[in-house]
PDB file of C-alpha atoms in Angstrom:
ATOM      1  CA  UNK A   1      -0.042   0.002  -0.114  1.00 88.00           C
ATOM      2  CA  UNK A   2       0.941   3.524  -0.627  1.00 93.00           C
ATOM      3  CA  UNK A   3       0.446   6.318   2.026  1.00 96.00           C
ATOM      4  CA  UNK A   4      -0.055   9.767   0.597  1.00 97.00           C
ATOM      5  CA  UNK A   5      -0.095  12.560   3.137  1.00 98.00           C
ATOM      6  CA  UNK A   6      -1.203  16.164   2.323  1.00 97.00           C
ATOM      7  CA  UNK A   7      -0.276  18.411   5.333  1.00 97.00           C
ATOM      8  CA  UNK A   8      -2.287  21.613   5.247  1.00 93.00           C
ATOM      9  CA  UNK A   9      -2.646  24.469   7.564  1.00 91.00           C
ATOM     10  CA  UNK A  10      -6.144  23.431   8.720  1.00 89.00           C
ATOM     11  CA  UNK A  11      -6.129  19.595   8.162  1.00 93.00           C
ATOM     12  CA  UNK A  12      -3.799  16.771   7.356  1.00 96.00           C
ATOM     13  CA  UNK A  13      -5.323  14.446   4.518  1.00 96.00           C
ATOM     14  CA  UNK A  14      -4.271  10.820   4.533  1.00 97.00           C
ATOM     15  CA  UNK A  15      -4.852   8.695   1.441  1.00 95.00           C
ATOM     16  CA  UNK A  16      -4.075   4.961   1.181  1.00 93.00           C
ATOM     17  CA  UNK A  17      -3.650   3.681  -2.429  1.00 91.00           C
ATOM     18  CA  UNK A  18      -2.774   0.435  -3.956  1.00 84.00           C
ATOM     19  CA  UNK A  19       0.532   0.622  -5.492  1.00 72.00           C
ATOM     20  CA  UNK A  20      -0.017   1.639  -9.234  1.00 59.00           C
ATOM     21  CA  UNK A  21       2.405   0.466 -11.969  1.00 60.00           C
ATOM     22  CA  UNK A  22       2.696   3.990 -13.674  1.00 52.00           C
ATOM     23  CA  UNK A  23       5.872   3.283 -15.569  1.00 56.00           C
ATOM     24  CA  UNK A  24       4.157   0.552 -17.575  1.00 54.00           C
ATOM     25  CA  UNK A  25       0.871   2.090 -17.958  1.00 52.00           C
ATOM     26  CA  UNK A  26       0.741   5.924 -18.013  1.00 52.00           C
ATOM     27  CA  UNK A  27      -3.005   5.970 -18.434  1.00 51.00           C
ATOM     28  CA  UNK A  28      -3.607   4.086 -15.261  1.00 52.00           C
ATOM     29  CA  UNK A  29      -6.427   5.446 -13.146  1.00 61.00           C
ATOM     30  CA  UNK A  30      -5.477   6.085  -9.700  1.00 72.00           C
ATOM     31  CA  UNK A  31      -8.218   5.933  -6.936  1.00 78.00           C
ATOM     32  CA  UNK A  32      -7.745   5.958  -3.253  1.00 81.00           C
ATOM     33  CA  UNK A  33      -8.390   2.920  -1.224  1.00 87.00           C
ATOM     34  CA  UNK A  34      -9.427   5.092   1.826  1.00 91.00           C
ATOM     35  CA  UNK A  35      -9.099   8.759   2.750  1.00 94.00           C
ATOM     36  CA  UNK A  36      -9.104  10.351   6.188  1.00 95.00           C
ATOM     37  CA  UNK A  37      -8.728  13.963   7.590  1.00 95.00           C
ATOM     38  CA  UNK A  38      -7.224  14.824  10.853  1.00 96.00           C
ATOM     39  CA  UNK A  39      -6.688  18.380  12.325  1.00 95.00           C
ATOM     40  CA  UNK A  40      -3.281  19.895  11.892  1.00 96.00           C
ATOM     41  CA  UNK A  41      -1.407  20.624  15.178  1.00 96.00           C
ATOM     42  CA  UNK A  42       2.255  21.984  15.121  1.00 96.00           C
ATOM     43  CA  UNK A  43       2.570  20.939  18.760  1.00 95.00           C
ATOM     44  CA  UNK A  44       1.995  17.107  18.103  1.00 97.00           C
ATOM     45  CA  UNK A  45       5.147  14.934  18.076  1.00 97.00           C
ATOM     46  CA  UNK A  46       6.145  12.244  15.729  1.00 98.00           C
ATOM     47  CA  UNK A  47       4.913   9.607  18.228  1.00 97.00           C
ATOM     48  CA  UNK A  48       1.407  11.383  18.597  1.00 97.00           C
ATOM     49  CA  UNK A  49       0.959  11.446  14.784  1.00 98.00           C
ATOM     50  CA  UNK A  50       2.029   7.859  14.443  1.00 97.00           C
ATOM     51  CA  UNK A  51      -0.452   6.656  17.100  1.00 96.00           C
ATOM     52  CA  UNK A  52      -3.177   8.689  15.513  1.00 96.00           C
ATOM     53  CA  UNK A  53      -2.562   7.231  11.996  1.00 96.00           C
ATOM     54  CA  UNK A  54      -2.205   3.657  13.282  1.00 95.00           C
ATOM     55  CA  UNK A  55      -5.304   4.058  15.354  1.00 95.00           C
ATOM     56  CA  UNK A  56      -7.159   5.252  12.202  1.00 95.00           C
ATOM     57  CA  UNK A  57      -5.990   2.172  10.313  1.00 93.00           C
ATOM     58  CA  UNK A  58      -7.109  -0.110  13.159  1.00 91.00           C
ATOM     59  CA  UNK A  59     -10.676   1.498  13.995  1.00 92.00           C
ATOM     60  CA  UNK A  60     -11.478   1.876  10.292  1.00 90.00           C
ATOM     61  CA  UNK A  61     -11.222  -1.753   9.946  1.00 84.00           C
ATOM     62  CA  UNK A  62      -9.037  -1.600   6.847  1.00 81.00           C
ATOM     63  CA  UNK A  63      -7.046  -4.664   8.017  1.00 84.00           C
ATOM     64  CA  UNK A  64      -3.995  -2.424   7.050  1.00 88.00           C
ATOM     65  CA  UNK A  65      -0.835  -2.742   9.185  1.00 90.00           C
ATOM     66  CA  UNK A  66       2.062  -0.522   9.275  1.00 92.00           C
ATOM     67  CA  UNK A  67       4.128  -3.317   7.769  1.00 93.00           C
ATOM     68  CA  UNK A  68       1.978  -3.264   4.647  1.00 92.00           C
ATOM     69  CA  UNK A  69       2.919   0.450   3.895  1.00 93.00           C
ATOM     70  CA  UNK A  70       5.396   0.163   1.104  1.00 92.00           C
ATOM     71  CA  UNK A  71       5.967   3.932   0.292  1.00 93.00           C
ATOM     72  CA  UNK A  72       5.142   7.278   2.066  1.00 96.00           C
ATOM     73  CA  UNK A  73       4.979  10.526  -0.009  1.00 97.00           C
ATOM     74  CA  UNK A  74       4.133  13.870   1.507  1.00 98.00           C
ATOM     75  CA  UNK A  75       3.201  17.233   0.350  1.00 98.00           C
ATOM     76  CA  UNK A  76       3.540  19.826   3.100  1.00 97.00           C
ATOM     77  CA  UNK A  77       2.815  23.515   3.547  1.00 96.00           C
ATOM     78  CA  UNK A  78       3.604  23.454   7.183  1.00 96.00           C
ATOM     79  CA  UNK A  79       7.404  23.451   7.443  1.00 96.00           C
ATOM     80  CA  UNK A  80       7.649  22.860  11.289  1.00 97.00           C
ATOM     81  CA  UNK A  81       5.879  19.440  10.667  1.00 98.00           C
ATOM     82  CA  UNK A  82       8.243  18.382   7.863  1.00 98.00           C
ATOM     83  CA  UNK A  83      10.875  16.881  10.345  1.00 98.00           C
ATOM     84  CA  UNK A  84       8.099  15.498  12.524  1.00 98.00           C
ATOM     85  CA  UNK A  85       6.606  13.426   9.694  1.00 98.00           C
ATOM     86  CA  UNK A  86       9.981  12.381   8.339  1.00 98.00           C
ATOM     87  CA  UNK A  87      10.933  11.051  11.817  1.00 98.00           C
ATOM     88  CA  UNK A  88       7.421   9.344  12.041  1.00 98.00           C
ATOM     89  CA  UNK A  89       7.916   7.620   8.700  1.00 97.00           C
ATOM     90  CA  UNK A  90      11.317   6.375   9.364  1.00 97.00           C
ATOM     91  CA  UNK A  91      10.663   5.029  12.977  1.00 97.00           C
ATOM     92  CA  UNK A  92       7.025   3.669  12.474  1.00 97.00           C
ATOM     93  CA  UNK A  93       6.999   2.629   8.844  1.00 96.00           C
ATOM     94  CA  UNK A  94      10.729   1.912   8.280  1.00 96.00           C
ATOM     95  CA  UNK A  95      10.641   4.026   5.128  1.00 95.00           C
ATOM     96  CA  UNK A  96      12.203   7.332   3.990  1.00 96.00           C
ATOM     97  CA  UNK A  97       9.390   9.920   3.167  1.00 97.00           C
ATOM     98  CA  UNK A  98       9.426  11.418  -0.144  1.00 97.00           C
ATOM     99  CA  UNK A  99       8.609  15.023  -0.130  1.00 98.00           C
ATOM    100  CA  UNK A 100       7.041  16.811  -2.981  1.00 97.00           C
ATOM    101  CA  UNK A 101       8.757  20.117  -3.927  1.00 96.00           C
ATOM    102  CA  UNK A 102       9.976  22.026  -7.082  1.00 95.00           C
ATOM    103  CA  UNK A 103      12.842  19.606  -7.367  1.00 95.00           C
ATOM    104  CA  UNK A 104      10.655  16.585  -6.769  1.00 94.00           C
ATOM    105  CA  UNK A 105       7.951  17.410  -9.066  1.00 94.00           C
ATOM    106  CA  UNK A 106       7.646  14.566 -11.442  1.00 92.00           C
ATOM    107  CA  UNK A 107       9.297  16.572 -14.193  1.00 91.00           C
ATOM    108  CA  UNK A 108       6.875  19.322 -14.052  1.00 94.00           C
ATOM    109  CA  UNK A 109       8.111  22.291 -15.892  1.00 94.00           C
ATOM    110  CA  UNK A 110       8.003  25.864 -14.440  1.00 96.00           C
ATOM    111  CA  UNK A 111       7.636  29.211 -16.037  1.00 93.00           C
ATOM    112  CA  UNK A 112       7.890  30.898 -12.519  1.00 92.00           C
ATOM    113  CA  UNK A 113      10.401  33.392 -11.073  1.00 92.00           C
ATOM    114  CA  UNK A 114      11.274  31.129  -8.196  1.00 94.00           C
ATOM    115  CA  UNK A 115       9.741  27.639  -8.160  1.00 94.00           C
ATOM    116  CA  UNK A 116      10.911  27.028  -4.567  1.00 94.00           C
ATOM    117  CA  UNK A 117       8.084  29.367  -3.465  1.00 95.00           C
ATOM    118  CA  UNK A 118       5.410  27.229  -5.009  1.00 96.00           C
ATOM    119  CA  UNK A 119       3.475  25.069  -2.171  1.00 95.00           C
ATOM    120  CA  UNK A 120       4.032  21.286  -2.539  1.00 97.00           C
ATOM    121  CA  UNK A 121       0.146  20.847  -2.675  1.00 96.00           C
ATOM    122  CA  UNK A 122      -0.055  23.287  -5.793  1.00 97.00           C
ATOM    123  CA  UNK A 123       2.640  21.250  -7.562  1.00 97.00           C
ATOM    124  CA  UNK A 124       0.747  18.002  -6.893  1.00 97.00           C
ATOM    125  CA  UNK A 125      -2.337  19.717  -7.979  1.00 97.00           C
ATOM    126  CA  UNK A 126      -0.815  20.891 -11.157  1.00 97.00           C
ATOM    127  CA  UNK A 127       0.848  17.750 -12.022  1.00 97.00           C
ATOM    128  CA  UNK A 128      -2.317  15.688 -11.406  1.00 96.00           C
ATOM    129  CA  UNK A 129      -4.505  17.881 -13.585  1.00 96.00           C
ATOM    130  CA  UNK A 130      -2.186  17.998 -16.585  1.00 96.00           C
ATOM    131  CA  UNK A 131      -1.560  14.304 -16.417  1.00 93.00           C
ATOM    132  CA  UNK A 132      -5.372  13.734 -16.374  1.00 93.00           C
ATOM    133  CA  UNK A 133      -6.348  16.075 -19.236  1.00 95.00           C
ATOM    134  CA  UNK A 134      -3.130  16.625 -21.273  1.00 95.00           C
ATOM    135  CA  UNK A 135      -4.353  20.263 -21.972  1.00 96.00           C
ATOM    136  CA  UNK A 136      -4.302  23.639 -20.524  1.00 97.00           C
ATOM    137  CA  UNK A 137      -5.727  23.641 -16.996  1.00 97.00           C
ATOM    138  CA  UNK A 138      -6.690  25.954 -14.127  1.00 98.00           C
ATOM    139  CA  UNK A 139      -6.893  24.201 -10.716  1.00 98.00           C
ATOM    140  CA  UNK A 140      -8.963  26.123  -8.049  1.00 96.00           C
ATOM    141  CA  UNK A 141      -8.113  24.766  -4.664  1.00 94.00           C
ATOM    142  CA  UNK A 142     -10.546  25.777  -2.052  1.00 90.00           C
ATOM    143  CA  UNK A 143      -8.648  25.256   1.233  1.00 85.00           C
ATOM    144  CA  UNK A 144      -7.557  27.470   4.091  1.00 84.00           C
ATOM    145  CA  UNK A 145      -6.111  29.812   1.267  1.00 89.00           C
ATOM    146  CA  UNK A 146      -7.776  29.564  -2.111  1.00 92.00           C
ATOM    147  CA  UNK A 147      -5.205  29.082  -4.844  1.00 95.00           C
ATOM    148  CA  UNK A 148      -5.657  29.345  -8.712  1.00 97.00           C
ATOM    149  CA  UNK A 149      -2.803  27.249 -10.483  1.00 97.00           C
ATOM    150  CA  UNK A 150      -2.279  27.606 -14.153  1.00 98.00           C
ATOM    151  CA  UNK A 151      -0.847  25.152 -16.656  1.00 97.00           C
ATOM    152  CA  UNK A 152      -0.514  25.857 -20.172  1.00 96.00           C
ATOM    153  CA  UNK A 153      -1.105  23.276 -23.102  1.00 95.00           C
ATOM    154  CA  UNK A 154       2.616  22.194 -23.023  1.00 95.00           C
ATOM    155  CA  UNK A 155       2.316  21.248 -19.425  1.00 95.00           C
ATOM    156  CA  UNK A 156       4.266  24.123 -17.957  1.00 96.00           C
ATOM    157  CA  UNK A 157       3.281  25.643 -14.594  1.00 97.00           C
ATOM    158  CA  UNK A 158       2.914  29.336 -15.504  1.00 96.00           C
ATOM    159  CA  UNK A 159       1.758  30.809 -12.102  1.00 96.00           C
ATOM    160  CA  UNK A 160      -1.421  31.425 -10.409  1.00 96.00           C
ATOM    161  CA  UNK A 161      -3.346  33.447  -7.664  1.00 97.00           C
ATOM    162  CA  UNK A 162      -3.516  33.099  -3.952  1.00 95.00           C
ATOM    163  CA  UNK A 163      -6.264  34.677  -1.856  1.00 92.00           C
ATOM    164  CA  UNK A 164      -7.613  34.142   1.682  1.00 88.00           C
ATOM    165  CA  UNK A 165     -10.150  31.277   1.841  1.00 85.00           C
ATOM    166  CA  UNK A 166     -13.752  32.107   2.924  1.00 83.00           C
ATOM    167  CA  UNK A 167     -13.320  30.719   6.321  1.00 83.00           C
ATOM    168  CA  UNK A 168     -10.502  32.922   6.888  1.00 86.00           C
ATOM    169  CA  UNK A 169     -12.639  35.964   5.895  1.00 85.00           C
ATOM    170  CA  UNK A 170     -15.319  34.686   8.235  1.00 83.00           C
ATOM    171  CA  UNK A 171     -12.945  34.569  11.294  1.00 86.00           C
ATOM    172  CA  UNK A 172     -11.450  37.899  10.377  1.00 86.00           C
ATOM    173  CA  UNK A 173     -14.868  39.421  10.389  1.00 84.00           C
ATOM    174  CA  UNK A 174     -15.646  38.167  13.948  1.00 84.00           C
ATOM    175  CA  UNK A 175     -12.340  39.178  15.406  1.00 86.00           C
ATOM    176  CA  UNK A 176     -12.324  42.627  13.951  1.00 85.00           C
ATOM    177  CA  UNK A 177     -15.909  43.529  14.789  1.00 88.00           C
ATOM    178  CA  UNK A 178     -17.469  43.922  18.199  1.00 80.00           C
ATOM    179  CA  UNK A 179     -20.983  42.497  17.612  1.00 80.00           C
ATOM    180  CA  UNK A 180     -20.853  40.193  14.601  1.00 82.00           C
ATOM    181  CA  UNK A 181     -21.045  36.523  15.360  1.00 84.00           C
ATOM    182  CA  UNK A 182     -18.967  33.598  14.083  1.00 83.00           C
ATOM    183  CA  UNK A 183     -20.873  31.740  11.301  1.00 84.00           C
ATOM    184  CA  UNK A 184     -20.480  28.700   9.510  1.00 80.00           C
ATOM    185  CA  UNK A 185     -20.147  28.965   5.842  1.00 80.00           C
ATOM    186  CA  UNK A 186     -23.220  27.935   3.742  1.00 82.00           C
ATOM    187  CA  UNK A 187     -25.082  28.601   0.710  1.00 84.00           C
ATOM    188  CA  UNK A 188     -27.892  31.033   1.758  1.00 85.00           C
ATOM    189  CA  UNK A 189     -31.438  30.644   0.191  1.00 86.00           C
ATOM    190  CA  UNK A 190     -31.490  34.341  -0.806  1.00 89.00           C
ATOM    191  CA  UNK A 191     -29.006  37.096  -1.283  1.00 91.00           C
ATOM    192  CA  UNK A 192     -30.841  39.417   0.965  1.00 93.00           C
ATOM    193  CA  UNK A 193     -30.352  38.148   4.596  1.00 89.00           C
ATOM    194  CA  UNK A 194     -33.228  38.561   6.982  1.00 89.00           C
ATOM    195  CA  UNK A 195     -30.911  38.320  10.094  1.00 90.00           C
ATOM    196  CA  UNK A 196     -27.272  39.196  10.916  1.00 90.00           C
ATOM    197  CA  UNK A 197     -26.203  35.672  10.621  1.00 89.00           C
ATOM    198  CA  UNK A 198     -27.823  35.284   7.100  1.00 90.00           C
ATOM    199  CA  UNK A 199     -26.521  38.697   6.102  1.00 91.00           C
ATOM    200  CA  UNK A 200     -22.892  37.555   6.872  1.00 89.00           C
ATOM    201  CA  UNK A 201     -23.464  34.019   5.063  1.00 88.00           C
ATOM    202  CA  UNK A 202     -24.727  35.816   2.138  1.00 90.00           C
ATOM    203  CA  UNK A 203     -21.811  38.341   1.926  1.00 90.00           C
ATOM    204  CA  UNK A 204     -19.359  35.616   2.413  1.00 88.00           C
ATOM    205  CA  UNK A 205     -20.763  33.116  -0.016  1.00 89.00           C
ATOM    206  CA  UNK A 206     -21.818  35.491  -3.012  1.00 90.00           C
ATOM    207  CA  UNK A 207     -18.768  37.906  -2.255  1.00 90.00           C
ATOM    208  CA  UNK A 208     -16.520  34.825  -2.742  1.00 89.00           C
ATOM    209  CA  UNK A 209     -18.475  33.637  -5.765  1.00 90.00           C
ATOM    210  CA  UNK A 210     -17.865  37.121  -7.301  1.00 92.00           C
ATOM    211  CA  UNK A 211     -14.124  37.018  -6.360  1.00 93.00           C
ATOM    212  CA  UNK A 212     -13.652  33.613  -7.940  1.00 93.00           C
ATOM    213  CA  UNK A 213     -15.661  34.432 -10.957  1.00 93.00           C
ATOM    214  CA  UNK A 214     -13.660  37.639 -11.758  1.00 95.00           C
ATOM    215  CA  UNK A 215     -10.108  36.159 -11.023  1.00 96.00           C
ATOM    216  CA  UNK A 216     -11.249  33.217 -13.412  1.00 95.00           C
ATOM    217  CA  UNK A 217     -12.346  35.469 -16.135  1.00 95.00           C
ATOM    218  CA  UNK A 218      -8.901  37.580 -15.870  1.00 96.00           C
ATOM    219  CA  UNK A 219      -6.801  34.233 -15.959  1.00 97.00           C
ATOM    220  CA  UNK A 220      -8.492  32.862 -19.069  1.00 96.00           C
ATOM    221  CA  UNK A 221      -8.112  36.298 -20.803  1.00 95.00           C
ATOM    222  CA  UNK A 222      -4.346  36.365 -20.020  1.00 96.00           C
ATOM    223  CA  UNK A 223      -3.850  32.494 -20.761  1.00 95.00           C
ATOM    224  CA  UNK A 224      -5.435  33.179 -24.256  1.00 92.00           C
ATOM    225  CA  UNK A 225      -6.334  29.597 -24.989  1.00 92.00           C
ATOM    226  CA  UNK A 226      -9.721  28.712 -26.087  1.00 90.00           C
ATOM    227  CA  UNK A 227      -9.422  25.016 -24.755  1.00 94.00           C
ATOM    228  CA  UNK A 228      -8.798  25.304 -20.916  1.00 96.00           C
ATOM    229  CA  UNK A 229     -10.066  22.589 -18.468  1.00 97.00           C
ATOM    230  CA  UNK A 230     -11.193  24.411 -15.090  1.00 97.00           C
ATOM    231  CA  UNK A 231     -11.341  22.089 -12.118  1.00 96.00           C
ATOM    232  CA  UNK A 232     -11.853  22.436  -8.510  1.00 95.00           C
ATOM    233  CA  UNK A 233     -10.535  20.637  -5.507  1.00 94.00           C
ATOM    234  CA  UNK A 234     -10.370  21.240  -1.740  1.00 88.00           C
ATOM    235  CA  UNK A 235     -12.641  20.922   1.152  1.00 82.00           C
ATOM    236  CA  UNK A 236     -14.981  23.648   0.213  1.00 82.00           C
ATOM    237  CA  UNK A 237     -15.145  22.986  -3.426  1.00 86.00           C
ATOM    238  CA  UNK A 238     -18.613  21.355  -3.576  1.00 83.00           C
ATOM    239  CA  UNK A 239     -20.073  24.164  -1.786  1.00 82.00           C
ATOM    240  CA  UNK A 240     -18.563  27.002  -3.805  1.00 81.00           C
ATOM    241  CA  UNK A 241     -19.049  25.421  -7.325  1.00 83.00           C
ATOM    242  CA  UNK A 242     -22.800  25.400  -7.226  1.00 80.00           C
ATOM    243  CA  UNK A 243     -22.908  28.932  -8.590  1.00 81.00           C
ATOM    244  CA  UNK A 244     -19.957  28.677 -11.063  1.00 86.00           C
ATOM    245  CA  UNK A 245     -20.667  27.050 -14.418  1.00 86.00           C
ATOM    246  CA  UNK A 246     -17.143  27.697 -15.550  1.00 89.00           C
ATOM    247  CA  UNK A 247     -15.916  24.924 -13.347  1.00 92.00           C
ATOM    248  CA  UNK A 248     -16.362  21.729 -15.310  1.00 93.00           C
ATOM    249  CA  UNK A 249     -15.348  19.107 -12.578  1.00 93.00           C
ATOM    250  CA  UNK A 250     -14.696  18.701  -8.898  1.00 94.00           C
ATOM    251  CA  UNK A 251     -11.832  16.327  -8.103  1.00 93.00           C
ATOM    252  CA  UNK A 252     -11.632  16.102  -4.301  1.00 90.00           C
ATOM    253  CA  UNK A 253      -8.592  13.586  -4.340  1.00 91.00           C
ATOM    254  CA  UNK A 254      -6.575  15.681  -6.760  1.00 95.00           C
ATOM    255  CA  UNK A 255      -3.727  16.674  -4.465  1.00 96.00           C
ATOM    256  CA  UNK A 256      -3.402  12.992  -3.101  1.00 96.00           C
ATOM    257  CA  UNK A 257      -3.416  11.749  -6.738  1.00 94.00           C
ATOM    258  CA  UNK A 258      -0.565  14.063  -7.741  1.00 95.00           C
ATOM    259  CA  UNK A 259       1.432  13.093  -4.598  1.00 96.00           C
ATOM    260  CA  UNK A 260       1.142   9.447  -5.776  1.00 94.00           C
ATOM    261  CA  UNK A 261       1.730   9.955  -9.414  1.00 93.00           C
ATOM    262  CA  UNK A 262       4.769  12.256  -8.756  1.00 95.00           C
ATOM    263  CA  UNK A 263       6.325   9.766  -6.230  1.00 93.00           C
ATOM    264  CA  UNK A 264       5.769   6.713  -8.411  1.00 86.00           C
ATOM    265  CA  UNK A 265       6.925   8.399 -11.641  1.00 75.00           C
ATOM    266  CA  UNK A 266      10.352   9.606 -10.214  1.00 66.00           C
TER     267      UNK A 266
END
């Protein structure tokens, strides 16, 4: 089994995959065996994360043991946890973790001033998207931050956009105002809210829809390609795409898929 780990600022996503033979079949479809999410904590030790992951294996009744993990690959945007997970992988799974970065990118080409600045999750998203569709792509990842990653028709990563995710906006609104409450992000029934909570939800949701649509329109204009595949991923993707017809597909496991493909194709 292959363990792919996506370490984000809010959550850590774990994906178990059956080892694919990518070298003999480039068109192989990679599907996760199981996926779990745990909260990100910079304070946890390698031992604590190992116990958490092994408990998940056990209580999920997967019949997977640590001895069955043949490879571990990681995309991390939380540098303090890199050594923690490298240590955990070495001691508990007896493997050297493979970390995705601009040098370990599966041969992804970059038209970017400093590729080392690009988050590992964005590299995994870009690689997986182009590998899937073999055409110009825009990947919108709705996470703690919302990122737009642009890949041209030749498979080159040309850049993108980073903006605060809607949950960050919701938290900032609460922290910076005296009377506005914390609300859960959801799609409101109407734009005009009939209460403070409904008003905030409407502002967050439709304001964010407008932001995404405008950025997407500008990106497409600059890319100047009539055949661009627009896909979404990330925890909030299903909620946000309901009002956006330009997004053609939601691929929730895209980052994990990219981690596996890059690691197996190296």
